Amino acid sequence: MLKFRLLGLFLLLVFSGFAQLKSPDAFLGYPLGSRYTTHARLMQYFEHVASSAPERVQLRQYGSTYEGRPLMTAFITDPENLKKLEAIRINNLRLAQLAGNEKSATEETPVIVWLSYNVHGNETSSSEASMRTLYHLINDESVSTKEWLKKTVVIIDPCLNPDGRDRYVNWFNSIVGKSPNPSFDAREHHEPWPGGRTNHYYFDLNRDWAWQTQQETVQRMALYQQWMPQVHVDYHEQGIDAPYYFAPAAEPYHRVVTPFQRIFQDSIGRNHARYFDANGWVYFTRLRFDLLYPSYGDTYPTFNGSIGMTYEQGGIGAGLSVKTSLGDTLTLRDRIEHHHTTALSTIETAARQQSLLIKEFKKYFSNAVNNTTGSYKTYLIKQEDGDGQKISALKRLLDKNGIRYGNYEGKVKVYDYSSGADATVSFSRNDLAISAGQPRSALIHALFEPNSYLSDSVTYDITAWSIPFVFGLNAYASTQPLILQPPTSNPQPPTSNPQPPSAYAFIIKWEGVQSAKAAGLLLQKGVLLRYCELPFSIKGEKFNRGSIIILKTNNQHLQSSLATMVKNACDEAGVYAWPVSTGMVDKGADFGSDLVLPIRYKRVVLMAGEGTNANAVGSLWHFFEEQLNYPITLVESDNLHSVNWNQTDVFILPGGSLSFLDDKAGTESLREWISKGGKLIALESAVASLSKTEWGLKSKKSEEPEVKKDTYESLKLYQDRERDYVKNITPGAIYKVDLDTTHPLAFGYRKTYYTLKQNDQLYEFLPTGGWNVGVIKKEARKAGFVGATLAPKLKDGLIFGVQPVGQGSVVYLADDIIFRSFWENGKLMLCNAVFFQ
């Protein structure tokens, strides 16, 4: 009798819990789609559902944003599955050969379907749709929905970018009228700078999956790799006139995409089409959104064994209601309904194909560990003098992505990335090696292959990102599956920095961003630094150009605390300071030489606001604050007149459309500040803007070969217009740059640098008095697509240069040297530009 009473009480609690479950409309107090929901209320609704149906929903916070907003996921499944959720997770990792004891993995397991919403903050309909989908999965008592949840574990991340979403939603809610205005001219359809698309640091989180430069991405990927879903959907919006887009994706597909992944994309797309056709909704597939660049929310999961897909709803700038160019009215309710429909259709297809998905998932990783994909079986990195910090950064990236590595010692025939030819190379015990015979095999090939194959030249993003070029490391690829040794620590100096107060000086080798971080920390503490223009050696230790010298005699104002300050700064930066007892070197310039120059604390201003590229501003802001830990002041473009230029040492111009440079008076006042000792650092299109001034460098005029005019040249097919256009561009290709390593801008580098070329801009060599630090010569392309018309023009021009102007200088960095914060090898050059000379 007691058992029956307890059972009755349990059932009463369960049913009363369901009775408390509220729809999004009832909980929010307004119909879903009639206004925008803040992130806080979105989280509250998910918490409400989780507390109302704890037997079917589990809510987990996996992190927080830069602005402190929570990052949450909801796990929704059948009650029996939820009871054994951890066992399902471990079994899934065993299927992927990521948890050991692979033979115990069972294929009788639910499919994991992960739905990611609102990675772009101003593509707002998807987070609203996530509430609708969550409610349906819990509230719908139909046999079909219950059956889906028996065969699936649905993971919903309702908002990947809370900071960007709230930036947009709070702005929109503050300016919309009593009723939404559908006219696209209305201000509610045009966000102010920087817009809500990006996160706190203006990063596009949908380009960050593989690189994991942002806090939100790092935390999400840690959770993702614990689950490894069979199906992943990334929800987006596009322009207001665009119909809905869903899989299958457009070409080019990366070569690591398997036949099954292609086929299943088509299966899901056909199921979506069935629902869209029934409702008379317009859609498209196989266009625009390809599967090539490895750091998207569709490609990254695909390269990790999932069916990764992007779904795109028309709606950027739509607000609550907007008139399209066809005269139709697109509402937020419409957009929610479309995203909700594809979510249920995805879950339905995954549930129906449960056995096939699990079988192919297991097969995918079995093939990976058996090294059956890709022509190269092992990638090798030869560690040269001064590579320690870059190797450490590479290892951190590999660790974040769950890629295993080791070391290899021996002689082997390889492909040489630098020369582009085969060679036989000897490797030592400390050289890094990555075997492709491991679960992340496809991702390894995508990240490390020397040059990505393109089945179609019309692409959505850059076409070159090979890791060795990105990090500036000497790399090789072998067709042999080499047997690796366990990884060793980098050959490093002692990790514990000494504090000998009697030291004559301390020396920090200039080998990477961590060296610059240590220098910056010391400058902020009032420590006076020097750097050497020549390499030198002292007591058998070699120091290259740019090495930081901290003289006790220059810092007597710090008295006995200098040694402790040096130790603390170097410990924080993870570098070593060599204590020396003399200023006389064995080779090179003594410390009192005029070739040993001072470094002073630099007050840095970065232009932001209207006209600047928010992504470019964000990359610089993030680099200074989060990586270099050095102060930077962001000034709005329309507030430049109020800047105290006497308190500014370095002024950084990011890419963008910088209209103030069109004003002669404005450029002359800028030049006057430079001539008095200021330093201007111009990046990307800011260099192009300066080239139009009377005193800047000049754009290179392409030499057009004399070609006999074709009478019918202008007769082109309309359908080829996009392909004709790409003949004149590069979406992103890697070029070899020859460096003058004796110039401070190139301290810490070898003679070759690899740049990401994303435009057609080259510049004339600076005349005598200016310094042509980085130049592109003939046949410099290393990887990626360049249009047939543009390719012969990208040669014999300046990329990096320094132009003295009076007592100051202008530093020209014509390409994005810290692109999306993953172009690791360019970061030291930015530090050189700020700190040296």
Short mmCIF file of C-alpha atoms in Angstrom, two decimals, residues 19 22 32 52 167 177 180 295 297 366 372 422 431 475 484 492 510 517 527 531 593 595 632 644 667 732:
data_model
loop_
_atom_site.label_atom_id
_atom_site.label_comp_id
_atom_site.label_asym_id
_atom_site.label_seq_id
_atom_site.Cartn_x
_atom_site.Cartn_y
_atom_site.Cartn_z
CA ALA A 19 0.40 21.65 -15.66
CA LYS A 22 3.91 27.59 -19.88
CA LEU A 32 6.31 35.22 -29.61
CA SER A 52 8.74 22.18 -15.18
CA ARG A 167 23.41 44.90 -28.17
CA GLY A 177 7.74 52.94 -32.31
CA PRO A 180 6.82 48.49 -36.14
CA SER A 295 36.10 27.32 -39.01
CA GLY A 297 29.46 26.20 -37.68
CA SER A 366 37.32 3.97 -37.71
CA THR A 372 42.58 6.11 -44.79
CA ASP A 422 59.95 17.10 -52.41
CA ASP A 431 60.66 18.30 -33.84
CA ALA A 475 56.81 22.42 -42.17
CA LEU A 484 55.76 9.06 -33.33
CA GLN A 492 63.33 26.12 -23.28
CA TRP A 510 62.61 38.87 -28.77
CA LYS A 517 53.96 41.10 -23.33
CA VAL A 527 60.97 50.16 -16.06
CA TYR A 531 66.80 46.91 -27.43
CA SER A 593 76.68 51.36 -27.92
CA LEU A 595 73.11 50.51 -31.56
CA ILE A 632 44.88 51.04 -25.62
CA ASN A 644 44.87 65.23 -26.90
CA THR A 667 45.44 64.97 -43.34
CA GLY A 732 42.12 35.20 -49.53
#
